[in-house]
């Protein structure tokens, strides 16, 4: 079926369906049954029942009925083509399909699609009588086009049973009609994408019972998403029920779970009087009555497993095909109920948040003029939380700027009560120790802290951190994200704000009594005035000015302080402690003092409770001064990174588990007594550049798990290192002196990660095959490494192998035995010429990087890599791909740039999961497979420098394609006529092609945001309906031959950038150009524009207007005052004779370039009113007088003009020559960079468009 976007079907239609059929074949049987089935389903259908008198040609009335129908069902039968009437109907139907994107549904009743397409068989016989008819050609083309559309064939559907066939048609039409008719609340920004993503996870086509959870923090939009999904798909189910506020109702004494059970039964059974005596009976009734019904049930705001057990106990309560949607803040509830499909609700992006806020605050999609900066502050504060955005939008609606500023200032100290009330429900439900953990994370830990660091802090303070963080995560109070292999703990700004508010409100006016302090000014005031109290338990301070003596002294009264974090921020203090120096509180369990200015700890500090001590970038030389030997029995974590430490007596920290001395560049010897640290698990010495050897006693660290020696001067590892039975991580990156490893390295039985990048290793010890737990082996940039051990394949746990930039010439055959290997990186192995023939045995391989090697062919077995997701083959001598490449069923990314391939195997079209295909610089590639459109998941296609002349027609079937890049493709001449199927396309780049015109169907790409036709030298015009690209934001037409812009361009309400540079045949702009409400950049340099339409002054968001070298331009519109956002106006080499006085009203104008406007004799008297002006260039003009008001701007104004002129009006000019042109261009280039509107397209812009 050829479908359309929802937006194309917004007009009102008289009929849902128009039936086109041949009466003598199907009127009294098939069509009659189909008509009544459609009507019974509530689908209003037009069927010609002889009410319209038959003529040789269809009447205007019938044409009107065709145009007034949403859907067309064409029933092709043996005699359909014998009727000129039917064929004229068909032509009109296909015309409507192409021009207005109506849906066409071909049904092949007793003929095959190929008979209709080729007019052969029975269809050919029927059509033969029209061969000489004037309309024969267009009839034939219409049949071909219709036959190419997706439809249904009776003999291949439902085993040829007409009743089932009709049922299938009705189901399909019902689904499509619901999709068209369904619309979301216009205030719900971004909901359509989120709903579609969620619906796809429901797998509605699979006949099983599914429970799906939606989890997220309060106010994030869980209920909104659930309701939107429910509304969108409910028509597919026999019965349905949306149960709101489960948590709240459950806790109501007079109703409770029993009332919710009654609601579900009432909704599903359509019985308002149903009652249950108790929850247990309700469960039994639900189980009994639901089992025979395919239901859709949504349970909103669930917070207890008992609720799910009472309302949706087991899957077998429901009929196959049922779906149960559950929203909750607490993921544990879902896990306990064995819900395996859990969907995280995504907060709004900044762009979506701005749009949503504008709808509530201004009643439009963008902020009104003058409120942009204030609106940005609101959006930043809301941090993507829909609840906050709606509350603030409604609150600020109709308020003036002063009231906005007051409201924003208030939010700095007083959070929104409505938001806090909803968020705090999750906190209230926590147990006491978890509440303390939450408050610690909210108040004293920065966002995006590594999870292991958070655990260290919390454990230092006596909490069960691992389970505590997991509870908070499950309750959506924190998030844990993975970045580059590390887990990071984050918290939404409003949740952090809530935690801080909980601490503050106990003593709202007395910070000294707060349990946690985090505001610098409050802390500095308390410490400087000796106002500390025993209520304070935690402090986080960033300071540049507080005297360290005063700081430590001010802590004296804080007798219960357990956590202290201080960052002196570029502190220049260099102090000595004396016997009278103040001390830290002895209750401290966690002490972190970055840039600590003293050379040791205070003598009076007992440190008996200290678990963690961190003094990064400090002046510390010794732990204790003057021979003090205080033993820190409880200390487990010590970090003195980037300090002045020269030696360290580790006998003072006998129970240390983690020692971090990263970047201690003065450390010349291994820490004394390290062998006594029996509990040591992690030792990090990376960046200790003077460290040349390790202690021979290293092997005595029997519990050591991590050893990082990267960027040291160590020359070798002691043989005894192989005794470290618990060692998991060994990092030797950039150890330039290491040339070999111990021969018995294989004795490290627990080793999981071995990283040797950028070392001088020439070979690996043979024993390496014994590392049975090794998961990662990194040999990147080991430029002397020529081979790897033959037995490498015995590393049975290996998942990641990096050999890039080495001198290896081959891979041992045993590598094919690595059954767990997920990534194999061989980039820039310039001596590598071939791969093992059995490479396909790497059954877990997901990433294979072979770029810049000498590989000429791939082994056929590569097609057996069923889990391969990324295959990188750039810059290699490859001439062909394996014919069975299509068997790589998981492949998502295929890059072939700068290869010698001449064709792509047809099987490539079988790659059902391929998302990105890069064919850049494939000079010998002449064509694409005809079935390219079968790549259903393809979303990025990049083609450049090939011999391909055109696309296969099937490209229009790439319904998920988002980015299509075709540049520097001199052979490419035309696009397929039908592009309407590219319904998701957002970016279309055609740079330097030979294309002469764009197909009209390009105007159907409703989601297109960027269209670039730059340097398409032969392109002379745009389609007249280009204005239908309603979401287009950037249109680049520079260096084309277009002579005019179609009037419809003014309909592009989202267009921000219009580039027409070097369109040397362009003479005029549309009169209503001012209709481009969002236009920010307009570039018209080197065109033949003679004048600008007056409506240009309506472009209230225009920031950049370039008319450079518009040599025929003689004047500007008189009223420029409407260009309230204009910042840059470039008029070099134009023939303007004067500037309108209204230019002085452009309060945002920063750059005015009038260079070489030789006919310009004077500047407006009030030019000094341009309060934002930074740059004025009048070089090469005839200006002889500078208005007095310019003197008001001279501070900060860059003024380029005649030296004599400037001198004569009292401006200082340097005596030496100045390269004005160079200065001008450098200054204006800053604005090019600022606006980001250069000629090149980069990945950052692509991400923005997506």
PDB file of C-alpha atoms in Angstrom, residues 686-777:
ATOM      1  CA  UNK A 686      50.762   6.395  35.770  1.00  0.00           C
ATOM      2  CA  UNK A 687      52.633   9.558  34.912  1.00  0.00           C
ATOM      3  CA  UNK A 688      55.362   9.036  37.529  1.00  0.00           C
ATOM      4  CA  UNK A 689      57.951   9.775  34.871  1.00  0.00           C
ATOM      5  CA  UNK A 690      61.038   9.389  37.074  1.00  0.00           C
ATOM      6  CA  UNK A 691      60.038   5.958  38.268  1.00  0.00           C
ATOM      7  CA  UNK A 692      62.421   3.505  36.583  1.00  0.00           C
ATOM      8  CA  UNK A 693      61.960   0.241  38.419  1.00  0.00           C
ATOM      9  CA  UNK A 694      59.488  -1.666  40.523  1.00  0.00           C
ATOM     10  CA  UNK A 695      60.086  -3.231  43.881  1.00  0.00           C
ATOM     11  CA  UNK A 696      61.200  -6.830  43.708  1.00  0.00           C
ATOM     12  CA  UNK A 697      58.731  -7.418  46.538  1.00  0.00           C
ATOM     13  CA  UNK A 698      55.793  -6.486  44.344  1.00  0.00           C
ATOM     14  CA  UNK A 699      54.710 -10.119  44.252  1.00  0.00           C
ATOM     15  CA  UNK A 700      53.894  -9.936  47.943  1.00  0.00           C
ATOM     16  CA  UNK A 701      50.833  -7.793  47.151  1.00  0.00           C
ATOM     17  CA  UNK A 702      48.819 -10.961  46.878  1.00  0.00           C
ATOM     18  CA  UNK A 703      45.413  -9.237  46.605  1.00  0.00           C
ATOM     19  CA  UNK A 704      46.447  -6.663  44.007  1.00  0.00           C
ATOM     20  CA  UNK A 705      43.832  -6.410  41.235  1.00  0.00           C
ATOM     21  CA  UNK A 706      44.880  -3.298  39.332  1.00  0.00           C
ATOM     22  CA  UNK A 707      48.370  -2.061  38.409  1.00  0.00           C
ATOM     23  CA  UNK A 708      48.728   1.039  36.251  1.00  0.00           C
ATOM     24  CA  UNK A 709      52.274   1.948  35.239  1.00  0.00           C
ATOM     25  CA  UNK A 710      51.472   3.941  32.113  1.00  0.00           C
ATOM     26  CA  UNK A 711      53.807   6.806  31.141  1.00  0.00           C
ATOM     27  CA  UNK A 712      56.556   5.777  33.575  1.00  0.00           C
ATOM     28  CA  UNK A 713      60.209   5.101  32.786  1.00  0.00           C
ATOM     29  CA  UNK A 714      60.081   1.517  33.928  1.00  0.00           C
ATOM     30  CA  UNK A 715      62.322  -0.633  31.760  1.00  0.00           C
ATOM     31  CA  UNK A 716      61.036  -4.055  32.696  1.00  0.00           C
ATOM     32  CA  UNK A 717      58.601  -5.942  34.874  1.00  0.00           C
ATOM     33  CA  UNK A 718      60.114  -8.184  37.523  1.00  0.00           C
ATOM     34  CA  UNK A 719      59.637 -11.870  36.817  1.00  0.00           C
ATOM     35  CA  UNK A 720      57.940 -12.207  40.191  1.00  0.00           C
ATOM     36  CA  UNK A 721      54.962 -10.220  38.899  1.00  0.00           C
ATOM     37  CA  UNK A 722      53.555 -13.480  37.558  1.00  0.00           C
ATOM     38  CA  UNK A 723      52.824 -14.508  41.159  1.00  0.00           C
ATOM     39  CA  UNK A 724      50.051 -11.873  41.450  1.00  0.00           C
ATOM     40  CA  UNK A 725      47.205 -14.362  41.214  1.00  0.00           C
ATOM     41  CA  UNK A 726      44.430 -11.752  41.622  1.00  0.00           C
ATOM     42  CA  UNK A 727      45.732  -9.166  39.144  1.00  0.00           C
ATOM     43  CA  UNK A 728      42.964  -8.198  36.677  1.00  0.00           C
ATOM     44  CA  UNK A 729      44.229  -4.961  35.121  1.00  0.00           C
ATOM     45  CA  UNK A 730      47.759  -4.332  33.898  1.00  0.00           C
ATOM     46  CA  UNK A 731      48.344  -1.055  32.066  1.00  0.00           C
ATOM     47  CA  UNK A 732      51.709  -0.193  30.522  1.00  0.00           C
ATOM     48  CA  UNK A 733      50.620   2.318  27.875  1.00  0.00           C
ATOM     49  CA  UNK A 734      53.329   4.734  26.697  1.00  0.00           C
ATOM     50  CA  UNK A 735      56.053   2.982  28.693  1.00  0.00           C
ATOM     51  CA  UNK A 736      58.637   3.809  26.034  1.00  0.00           C
ATOM     52  CA  UNK A 737      61.438   1.885  27.720  1.00  0.00           C
ATOM     53  CA  UNK A 738      59.662  -1.463  27.888  1.00  0.00           C
ATOM     54  CA  UNK A 739      60.718  -3.764  25.078  1.00  0.00           C
ATOM     55  CA  UNK A 740      59.608  -7.122  26.402  1.00  0.00           C
ATOM     56  CA  UNK A 741      57.350  -8.785  28.938  1.00  0.00           C
ATOM     57  CA  UNK A 742      58.204 -11.552  31.432  1.00  0.00           C
ATOM     58  CA  UNK A 743      58.172 -14.932  29.718  1.00  0.00           C
ATOM     59  CA  UNK A 744      55.871 -16.416  32.347  1.00  0.00           C
ATOM     60  CA  UNK A 745      53.300 -13.628  32.082  1.00  0.00           C
ATOM     61  CA  UNK A 746      50.765 -16.360  31.393  1.00  0.00           C
ATOM     62  CA  UNK A 747      50.844 -17.205  35.099  1.00  0.00           C
ATOM     63  CA  UNK A 748      48.619 -14.169  35.796  1.00  0.00           C
ATOM     64  CA  UNK A 749      45.587 -16.420  35.901  1.00  0.00           C
ATOM     65  CA  UNK A 750      43.070 -13.664  36.769  1.00  0.00           C
ATOM     66  CA  UNK A 751      44.266 -11.078  34.245  1.00  0.00           C
ATOM     67  CA  UNK A 752      41.344  -9.571  32.316  1.00  0.00           C
ATOM     68  CA  UNK A 753      42.789  -6.418  30.726  1.00  0.00           C
ATOM     69  CA  UNK A 754      46.292  -5.994  29.315  1.00  0.00           C
ATOM     70  CA  UNK A 755      47.089  -2.667  27.660  1.00  0.00           C
ATOM     71  CA  UNK A 756      50.482  -2.130  25.983  1.00  0.00           C
ATOM     72  CA  UNK A 757      49.754   0.666  23.519  1.00  0.00           C
ATOM     73  CA  UNK A 758      52.653   2.824  22.295  1.00  0.00           C
ATOM     74  CA  UNK A 759      55.362   0.628  23.841  1.00  0.00           C
ATOM     75  CA  UNK A 760      58.442  -0.805  22.142  1.00  0.00           C
ATOM     76  CA  UNK A 761      57.265  -4.364  22.542  1.00  0.00           C
ATOM     77  CA  UNK A 762      58.617  -6.488  19.681  1.00  0.00           C
ATOM     78  CA  UNK A 763      56.911  -9.717  20.578  1.00  0.00           C
ATOM     79  CA  UNK A 764      54.570 -11.234  23.123  1.00  0.00           C
ATOM     80  CA  UNK A 765      55.673 -14.098  25.353  1.00  0.00           C
ATOM     81  CA  UNK A 766      54.452 -17.491  24.215  1.00  0.00           C
ATOM     82  CA  UNK A 767      52.888 -18.056  27.616  1.00  0.00           C
ATOM     83  CA  UNK A 768      50.281 -15.380  26.901  1.00  0.00           C
ATOM     84  CA  UNK A 769      47.951 -18.085  25.623  1.00  0.00           C
ATOM     85  CA  UNK A 770      47.566 -19.234  29.234  1.00  0.00           C
ATOM     86  CA  UNK A 771      45.629 -16.066  30.178  1.00  0.00           C
ATOM     87  CA  UNK A 772      42.281 -17.830  30.155  1.00  0.00           C
ATOM     88  CA  UNK A 773      40.381 -14.864  31.639  1.00  0.00           C
ATOM     89  CA  UNK A 774      41.892 -12.158  29.439  1.00  0.00           C
ATOM     90  CA  UNK A 775      39.072 -10.066  27.938  1.00  0.00           C
ATOM     91  CA  UNK A 776      40.955  -7.149  26.400  1.00  0.00           C
ATOM     92  CA  UNK A 777      44.360  -6.982  24.726  1.00  0.00           C
TER      93      UNK A 777
END
